[in-house]
Amino acid sequence: MKRVVVLGSTGSIGGQTLDAISQHPDDLHVVGLAANSNAKLLREQAEQFKVRHLALSQEAVGSGIPHGMDALLDLATLAEADIVVVSVAGVIGLLPTIAAIEAGKNIALASKEVLVAAGQLVMPLIQKHGVTLTPIDSEHSALFQCLQGYSTDQVDELIITASGGPFRGKKLADLQNVTVEQALNHPTWRMGGKITIDSATLMNKGLEAVEARWLFGVEIDRVKIVVHPQSVVHSMVKFKDGSVLGQMGWPNMRLPIAYALLYPERRPNSLKPWNPVDTPCLTFEPVDEETFPCLGLAKESVRIGGTMPSAMNAANEYAANAFLRDELSFLQISDVVRRTMLEHKTEAPTLDNVLHADATARAFARKLIDKA
């Protein structure tokens, strides 16, 4: 029996995590739940799963639930927990992740921003404390599964697939007047607002490339992105002998979630298994980086190194949320990220510097948006 804390339990991934846990009552038991501010749903989840330990990122007046970063850290280091699921949106998951690792907890990671902002800090801590980090993102789960039994020195390329988002095939001229509603209309996945906007700009693939670089110890230029509209092949590994291994399945997050929580075991579930004859035509296309420059900006931040990935991530997070609030246009998202990166003075990637880079990048992005 693995005892699980879920940070971000009321979000899309958090809710699916609880669904996956409910299918394996003999293997998984929830001991702690945290949400952003939805105290009502958090209470309902706590009642369903008989959970006593709760926390909120933001105060919900009258809820009586502990709130703030200290409350999240207490939950992440809960004595009876074995594994902490980090599925909060944004870099807010960084400090709880580090605290959980230092407390000897295994990590199931869905918040890609944790490794984007501070992968050079988090991965050495994983080794130092002898814990495991299993990825929840379907793409990184696929890579993780394909790499079982292989060392990274045998790898030529990591190939991450992308659905192409709602604007696949469009050119810059077609995206001048994109609405929030159009950007949220993803063809394959149903996700939270910010990550859906990242999918529309293809920044999500840039962030995934950066995350893969740290997860698997492969240089950023050996992480490739290819558009695969059917979303059946979740990612592939090309080895130095030319062989390619891929992981396939229907686009359903419950399978990678269950794999991350139950690893190294595989347990039966109620999900419909993929059948190759149901999708006889799987296609792949190159990415149009001219129309979707966010992908290149994310990779460039890693080439620069230091605190630049943290600044890039913070600017994107702020800009994507500003677009959701109708404060800037769709095409201005990448411009805010690019200009913030140009402004940022890169420093060594200590925790204090990473957090400072995040804060200063958000402040600069705010100024740019106010002038837009």
Short mmCIF file of C-alpha atoms in Angstrom, two decimals:
data_model
loop_
_atom_site.label_atom_id
_atom_site.label_comp_id
_atom_site.label_asym_id
_atom_site.label_seq_id
_atom_site.Cartn_x
_atom_site.Cartn_y
_atom_site.Cartn_z
CA MET A 1 0.00 0.00 0.00
CA LYS A 2 1.39 3.38 -1.06
CA ARG A 3 0.17 6.40 0.90
CA VAL A 4 -0.35 9.40 -1.38
CA VAL A 5 -0.50 13.18 -0.98
CA VAL A 6 -2.02 15.04 -3.95
CA LEU A 7 -1.04 18.70 -4.39
CA GLY A 8 -3.51 20.30 -6.79
CA SER A 9 -6.28 17.77 -6.20
CA THR A 10 -9.13 19.97 -7.51
CA GLY A 11 -7.50 20.65 -10.89
CA SER A 12 -7.79 18.56 -14.04
CA ILE A 13 -4.81 16.29 -13.34
CA GLY A 14 -5.57 16.16 -9.62
CA GLY A 15 -9.13 15.00 -10.24
CA GLN A 16 -7.95 12.33 -12.69
CA THR A 17 -5.32 11.26 -10.15
CA LEU A 18 -8.03 10.63 -7.58
CA ASP A 19 -10.03 8.69 -10.19
CA ALA A 20 -6.95 6.53 -10.88
CA ILE A 21 -6.37 5.98 -7.16
CA SER A 22 -10.00 4.90 -6.69
CA GLN A 23 -9.40 2.07 -9.18
CA HIS A 24 -6.59 0.65 -7.04
CA PRO A 25 -7.87 0.66 -3.44
CA ASP A 26 -5.59 -2.23 -2.42
CA ASP A 27 -2.47 -0.44 -3.71
CA LEU A 28 -3.05 3.29 -3.12
CA HIS A 29 -4.42 5.28 -0.19
CA VAL A 30 -4.84 9.08 -0.08
CA VAL A 31 -3.55 10.70 3.13
CA GLY A 32 -3.36 14.39 2.12
CA LEU A 33 -4.99 16.80 -0.33
CA ALA A 34 -4.19 20.37 -1.33
CA ALA A 35 -5.97 22.80 -3.66
CA ASN A 36 -5.57 26.40 -4.74
CA SER A 37 -8.74 27.99 -3.33
CA ASN A 38 -11.66 25.62 -4.01
CA ALA A 39 -12.41 24.71 -0.40
CA LYS A 40 -15.83 23.25 -1.22
CA LEU A 41 -14.54 20.67 -3.71
CA LEU A 42 -11.54 19.93 -1.48
CA ARG A 43 -13.90 19.11 1.39
CA GLU A 44 -15.94 16.84 -0.88
CA GLN A 45 -12.80 14.99 -1.98
CA ALA A 46 -11.66 14.67 1.61
CA GLU A 47 -14.98 13.13 2.59
CA GLN A 48 -14.93 10.70 -0.34
CA PHE A 49 -11.39 9.48 0.35
CA LYS A 50 -11.53 9.81 4.18
CA VAL A 51 -8.66 12.33 4.29
CA ARG A 52 -7.86 14.42 7.37
CA HIS A 53 -4.85 16.44 6.19
CA LEU A 54 -5.82 19.36 3.92
CA ALA A 55 -4.26 22.59 2.69
CA LEU A 56 -5.02 25.52 0.39
CA SER A 57 -2.60 27.74 -1.50
CA GLN A 58 -4.92 30.71 -0.99
CA GLU A 59 -7.11 31.47 1.98
CA ALA A 60 -10.77 30.53 1.73
CA VAL A 61 -12.49 32.66 4.38
CA GLY A 62 -14.45 30.59 6.85
CA SER A 63 -13.15 27.23 5.58
CA GLY A 64 -10.88 26.54 8.55
CA ILE A 65 -8.42 24.86 6.17
CA PRO A 66 -4.70 25.72 6.67
CA HIS A 67 -3.47 27.91 3.81
CA GLY A 68 -0.35 29.41 2.31
CA MET A 69 3.07 28.01 1.45
CA ASP A 70 3.71 26.73 4.98
CA ALA A 71 0.54 24.64 4.78
CA LEU A 72 1.63 23.18 1.43
CA LEU A 73 5.08 22.38 2.83
CA ASP A 74 3.55 20.65 5.86
CA LEU A 75 1.44 18.49 3.55
CA ALA A 76 4.37 17.72 1.23
CA THR A 77 6.42 16.44 4.19
CA LEU A 78 3.59 14.56 5.92
CA ALA A 79 5.15 11.79 7.97
CA GLU A 80 2.76 9.05 6.83
CA ALA A 81 3.10 9.87 3.10
CA ASP A 82 5.15 7.70 0.74
CA ILE A 83 4.59 9.56 -2.53
CA VAL A 84 3.66 13.16 -3.31
CA VAL A 85 1.80 13.99 -6.51
CA VAL A 86 2.74 17.50 -7.65
CA SER A 87 0.00 18.68 -10.01
CA VAL A 88 -0.32 22.34 -9.05
CA ALA A 89 -0.24 24.87 -11.88
CA GLY A 90 2.97 26.85 -12.26
CA VAL A 91 6.19 27.28 -10.32
CA ILE A 92 4.33 27.30 -7.00
CA GLY A 93 5.02 23.56 -6.91
CA LEU A 94 8.80 24.04 -6.67
CA LEU A 95 9.24 24.57 -2.92
CA PRO A 96 6.84 21.73 -1.93
CA THR A 97 8.63 19.41 -4.35
CA ILE A 98 12.03 20.20 -2.86
CA ALA A 99 10.67 19.84 0.69
CA ALA A 100 9.11 16.46 -0.15
CA ILE A 101 12.36 15.18 -1.69
CA GLU A 102 14.38 16.30 1.33
CA ALA A 103 11.84 14.52 3.55
CA GLY A 104 12.45 11.27 1.65
CA LYS A 105 9.19 11.21 -0.32
CA ASN A 106 8.94 9.81 -3.83
CA ILE A 107 7.58 12.30 -6.38
CA ALA A 108 5.00 11.84 -9.13
CA LEU A 109 5.39 15.02 -11.16
CA ALA A 110 2.79 16.64 -13.38
CA SER A 111 3.89 20.27 -12.92
CA LYS A 112 6.47 20.60 -15.69
CA GLU A 113 7.36 24.12 -14.47
CA VAL A 114 9.20 22.61 -11.48
CA LEU A 115 11.92 21.13 -13.68
CA VAL A 116 11.77 23.93 -16.23
CA ALA A 117 12.59 26.54 -13.59
CA ALA A 118 14.93 24.46 -11.43
CA GLY A 119 15.76 21.10 -12.99
CA GLN A 120 19.44 21.66 -12.29
CA LEU A 121 18.57 21.85 -8.58
CA VAL A 122 15.84 19.21 -8.30
CA MET A 123 17.46 16.28 -10.13
CA PRO A 124 20.64 16.24 -7.98
CA LEU A 125 18.40 16.26 -4.89
CA ILE A 126 16.56 13.19 -6.22
CA GLN A 127 19.88 11.32 -6.37
CA LYS A 128 21.17 12.70 -3.06
CA HIS A 129 18.11 11.58 -1.10
CA GLY A 130 17.62 8.27 -2.91
CA VAL A 131 14.01 8.88 -3.91
CA THR A 132 12.30 8.36 -7.26
CA LEU A 133 10.72 10.90 -9.58
CA THR A 134 8.16 9.43 -11.96
CA PRO A 135 6.66 11.73 -14.61
CA ILE A 136 2.90 12.03 -15.06
CA ASP A 137 2.81 13.98 -18.34
CA SER A 138 1.88 11.49 -21.04
CA GLU A 139 4.90 12.45 -23.15
CA HIS A 140 7.44 12.06 -20.37
CA SER A 141 5.75 8.92 -19.10
CA ALA A 142 6.15 7.49 -22.61
CA LEU A 143 9.85 8.37 -22.68
CA PHE A 144 10.30 6.99 -19.16
CA GLN A 145 8.68 3.70 -20.17
CA CYS A 146 10.69 3.40 -23.40
CA LEU A 147 13.94 3.98 -21.51
CA GLN A 148 13.43 1.20 -18.97
CA GLY A 149 16.54 -1.00 -19.13
CA TYR A 150 18.56 1.50 -21.17
CA SER A 151 21.09 4.15 -20.19
CA THR A 152 21.00 7.64 -21.67
CA ASP A 153 24.40 7.14 -23.33
CA GLN A 154 22.60 4.75 -25.69
CA VAL A 155 20.13 7.47 -26.73
CA ASP A 156 20.46 9.50 -29.91
CA GLU A 157 17.24 11.56 -29.65
CA LEU A 158 14.15 11.92 -27.52
CA ILE A 159 11.17 12.56 -29.81
CA ILE A 160 8.21 14.27 -28.13
CA THR A 161 4.93 14.27 -30.03
CA ALA A 162 2.51 17.19 -30.22
CA SER A 163 -1.11 17.19 -31.32
CA GLY A 164 -0.49 20.56 -32.97
CA GLY A 165 -3.10 22.26 -30.80
CA PRO A 166 -6.17 24.15 -32.05
CA PHE A 167 -4.16 26.17 -34.61
CA ARG A 168 -2.29 23.38 -36.38
CA GLY A 169 -1.62 24.37 -39.99
CA LYS A 170 -2.27 28.07 -39.36
CA LYS A 171 0.16 30.87 -40.23
CA LEU A 172 0.93 34.08 -38.34
CA ALA A 173 -1.57 36.05 -40.42
CA ASP A 174 -4.31 33.62 -39.36
CA LEU A 175 -3.62 34.21 -35.66
CA GLN A 176 -3.89 37.99 -35.51
CA ASN A 177 -7.36 38.03 -33.95
CA VAL A 178 -7.48 34.74 -32.04
CA THR A 179 -10.02 34.74 -29.19
CA VAL A 180 -9.65 33.07 -25.81
CA GLU A 181 -12.50 30.73 -26.70
CA GLN A 182 -10.73 29.62 -29.88
CA ALA A 183 -7.43 29.06 -28.07
CA LEU A 184 -9.14 26.94 -25.42
CA ASN A 185 -10.71 24.66 -28.02
CA HIS A 186 -8.08 21.90 -27.94
CA PRO A 187 -8.72 19.08 -30.44
CA THR A 188 -7.59 16.21 -28.21
CA TRP A 189 -7.12 16.99 -24.52
CA ARG A 190 -9.26 18.68 -21.86
CA MET A 191 -6.97 20.57 -19.51
CA GLY A 192 -6.81 23.67 -17.32
CA GLY A 193 -6.82 27.13 -18.88
CA LYS A 194 -3.13 28.02 -18.69
CA ILE A 195 -1.83 24.69 -20.00
CA THR A 196 -4.40 24.79 -22.83
CA ILE A 197 -3.10 28.21 -23.89
CA ASP A 198 0.44 26.78 -23.74
CA SER A 199 -0.75 24.05 -26.07
CA ALA A 200 -2.15 26.63 -28.49
CA THR A 201 1.17 28.56 -28.59
CA LEU A 202 3.16 25.28 -28.53
CA MET A 203 4.97 26.60 -25.45
CA ASN A 204 3.85 23.40 -23.73
CA LYS A 205 6.17 21.48 -26.08
CA GLY A 206 9.00 23.86 -25.30
CA LEU A 207 8.46 23.32 -21.59
CA GLU A 208 8.27 19.56 -22.15
CA ALA A 209 11.56 19.63 -24.06
CA VAL A 210 13.22 21.45 -21.16
CA GLU A 211 11.70 19.03 -18.65
CA ALA A 212 12.91 16.04 -20.69
CA ARG A 213 16.41 17.51 -20.79
CA TRP A 214 16.57 17.39 -16.97
CA LEU A 215 14.59 14.22 -16.40
CA PHE A 216 16.70 12.10 -18.72
CA GLY A 217 20.04 13.93 -18.80
CA VAL A 218 19.97 14.56 -22.56
CA GLU A 219 21.19 17.80 -24.15
CA ILE A 220 18.36 20.09 -25.26
CA ASP A 221 19.33 19.87 -28.95
CA ARG A 222 18.76 16.10 -28.82
CA VAL A 223 15.15 16.62 -27.75
CA LYS A 224 13.00 16.86 -30.88
CA ILE A 225 9.34 17.79 -31.36
CA VAL A 226 7.13 16.29 -34.06
CA VAL A 227 3.43 16.97 -34.72
CA HIS A 228 1.26 13.85 -34.46
CA PRO A 229 -2.42 14.86 -34.73
CA GLN A 230 -3.90 11.51 -33.63
CA SER A 231 -2.16 11.69 -30.20
CA VAL A 232 -1.75 7.90 -30.11
CA VAL A 233 2.07 7.74 -30.08
CA HIS A 234 2.83 9.65 -26.90
CA SER A 235 6.59 9.95 -27.52
CA MET A 236 9.53 7.97 -28.88
CA VAL A 237 13.17 7.25 -28.15
CA LYS A 238 15.64 6.96 -31.03
CA PHE A 239 18.72 4.96 -30.03
CA LYS A 240 22.21 5.26 -31.46
CA ASP A 241 21.79 2.09 -33.51
CA GLY A 242 18.85 3.70 -35.33
CA SER A 243 16.15 1.75 -33.53
CA VAL A 244 13.10 3.71 -32.35
CA LEU A 245 10.84 2.69 -29.45
CA GLY A 246 7.48 4.41 -28.91
CA GLN A 247 4.70 4.12 -26.35
CA MET A 248 1.15 4.09 -27.69
CA GLY A 249 -2.34 4.33 -26.26
CA TRP A 250 -5.51 6.38 -26.34
CA PRO A 251 -5.11 10.00 -25.17
CA ASN A 252 -6.18 9.44 -21.56
CA MET A 253 -4.16 10.78 -18.63
CA ARG A 254 -5.32 8.08 -16.21
CA LEU A 255 -2.90 5.52 -17.65
CA PRO A 256 0.31 7.57 -17.15
CA ILE A 257 -0.99 8.70 -13.75
CA ALA A 258 -1.52 5.11 -12.62
CA TYR A 259 1.88 4.10 -14.01
CA ALA A 260 3.59 6.91 -12.11
CA LEU A 261 1.90 6.00 -8.85
CA LEU A 262 2.24 2.21 -9.12
CA TYR A 263 5.72 2.11 -10.70
CA PRO A 264 7.39 -0.32 -11.19
CA GLU A 265 4.20 -2.41 -11.10
CA ARG A 266 1.53 -2.49 -13.83
CA ARG A 267 -1.99 -3.20 -12.65
CA PRO A 268 -5.16 -3.97 -14.67
CA ASN A 269 -7.63 -1.10 -15.02
CA SER A 270 -10.98 -0.29 -16.60
CA LEU A 271 -9.56 1.82 -19.44
CA LYS A 272 -10.19 0.76 -23.02
CA PRO A 273 -6.91 -0.64 -24.45
CA TRP A 274 -5.65 0.75 -27.72
CA ASN A 275 -6.19 -1.40 -30.80
CA PRO A 276 -3.99 -0.66 -33.85
CA VAL A 277 -6.75 -1.45 -36.34
CA ASP A 278 -8.86 1.36 -34.84
CA THR A 279 -6.25 3.94 -35.90
CA PRO A 280 -4.72 2.59 -39.11
CA CYS A 281 -3.43 5.98 -40.30
CA LEU A 282 -0.94 7.56 -37.92
CA THR A 283 0.72 10.66 -39.35
CA PHE A 284 3.62 12.91 -38.37
CA GLU A 285 4.52 16.47 -39.43
CA PRO A 286 7.32 18.94 -38.70
CA VAL A 287 6.69 21.84 -36.31
CA ASP A 288 6.26 25.32 -37.79
CA GLU A 289 8.57 27.26 -35.45
CA GLU A 290 8.09 30.51 -37.38
CA THR A 291 4.38 30.56 -36.58
CA PHE A 292 4.93 29.16 -33.08
CA PRO A 293 8.15 30.79 -31.77
CA CYS A 294 7.57 29.85 -28.12
CA LEU A 295 9.09 26.42 -28.72
CA GLY A 296 12.38 27.95 -29.84
CA LEU A 297 12.39 30.45 -26.97
CA ALA A 298 12.08 27.65 -24.41
CA LYS A 299 14.97 25.70 -25.93
CA GLU A 300 17.10 28.85 -26.16
CA SER A 301 16.60 29.50 -22.45
CA VAL A 302 18.31 26.17 -21.69
CA ARG A 303 21.20 26.91 -24.04
CA ILE A 304 21.74 30.18 -22.15
CA GLY A 305 21.36 28.34 -18.84
CA GLY A 306 21.49 29.60 -15.28
CA THR A 307 18.30 31.37 -14.24
CA MET A 308 17.12 32.04 -17.81
CA PRO A 309 14.70 29.06 -17.93
CA SER A 310 13.08 30.36 -14.72
CA ALA A 311 12.65 33.83 -16.23
CA MET A 312 11.31 32.39 -19.49
CA ASN A 313 8.81 30.20 -17.65
CA ALA A 314 7.63 33.04 -15.40
CA ALA A 315 7.12 35.43 -18.31
CA ASN A 316 5.14 32.81 -20.22
CA GLU A 317 3.00 31.93 -17.21
CA TYR A 318 2.19 35.59 -16.63
CA ALA A 319 1.52 36.30 -20.31
CA ALA A 320 -0.66 33.21 -20.84
CA ASN A 321 -2.82 34.14 -17.86
CA ALA A 322 -2.99 37.76 -19.07
CA PHE A 323 -4.29 36.49 -22.43
CA LEU A 324 -6.94 34.49 -20.57
CA ARG A 325 -7.96 37.78 -18.91
CA ASP A 326 -8.10 39.55 -22.33
CA GLU A 327 -5.21 41.83 -21.35
CA LEU A 328 -3.12 41.11 -24.44
CA SER A 329 -3.42 39.39 -27.81
CA PHE A 330 -2.50 35.80 -28.59
CA LEU A 331 0.56 36.73 -30.64
CA GLN A 332 1.80 39.06 -27.91
CA ILE A 333 2.38 36.09 -25.58
CA SER A 334 5.59 35.07 -27.36
CA ASP A 335 6.66 38.71 -27.65
CA VAL A 336 6.39 39.18 -23.87
CA VAL A 337 8.48 36.04 -23.33
CA ARG A 338 11.13 37.11 -25.85
CA ARG A 339 11.45 40.65 -24.47
CA THR A 340 11.61 39.40 -20.88
CA MET A 341 14.42 37.01 -21.80
CA LEU A 342 16.32 39.87 -23.46
CA GLU A 343 15.94 41.94 -20.28
CA HIS A 344 16.92 39.17 -17.86
CA LYS A 345 20.41 39.17 -16.34
CA THR A 346 21.31 35.51 -15.98
CA GLU A 347 22.71 34.33 -12.63
CA ALA A 348 23.91 31.03 -11.19
CA PRO A 349 20.96 28.64 -10.61
CA THR A 350 20.74 28.68 -6.80
CA LEU A 351 17.28 28.36 -5.25
CA ASP A 352 17.26 32.01 -4.17
CA ASN A 353 18.35 33.14 -7.63
CA VAL A 354 15.75 30.95 -9.36
CA LEU A 355 12.96 32.39 -7.20
CA HIS A 356 14.29 35.93 -7.69
CA ALA A 357 14.41 35.41 -11.46
CA ASP A 358 10.82 34.21 -11.38
CA ALA A 359 9.67 37.28 -9.43
CA THR A 360 11.58 39.85 -11.50
CA ALA A 361 10.46 38.28 -14.79
CA ARG A 362 6.82 38.47 -13.70
CA ALA A 363 7.25 42.12 -12.73
CA PHE A 364 8.84 42.96 -16.09
CA ALA A 365 6.13 41.03 -17.99
CA ARG A 366 3.51 43.01 -16.06
CA LYS A 367 5.10 46.28 -17.20
CA LEU A 368 5.13 45.11 -20.82
CA ILE A 369 1.50 44.12 -20.65
CA ASP A 370 0.47 47.41 -19.05
CA LYS A 371 2.07 49.22 -22.00
CA ALA A 372 0.53 46.89 -24.61
#
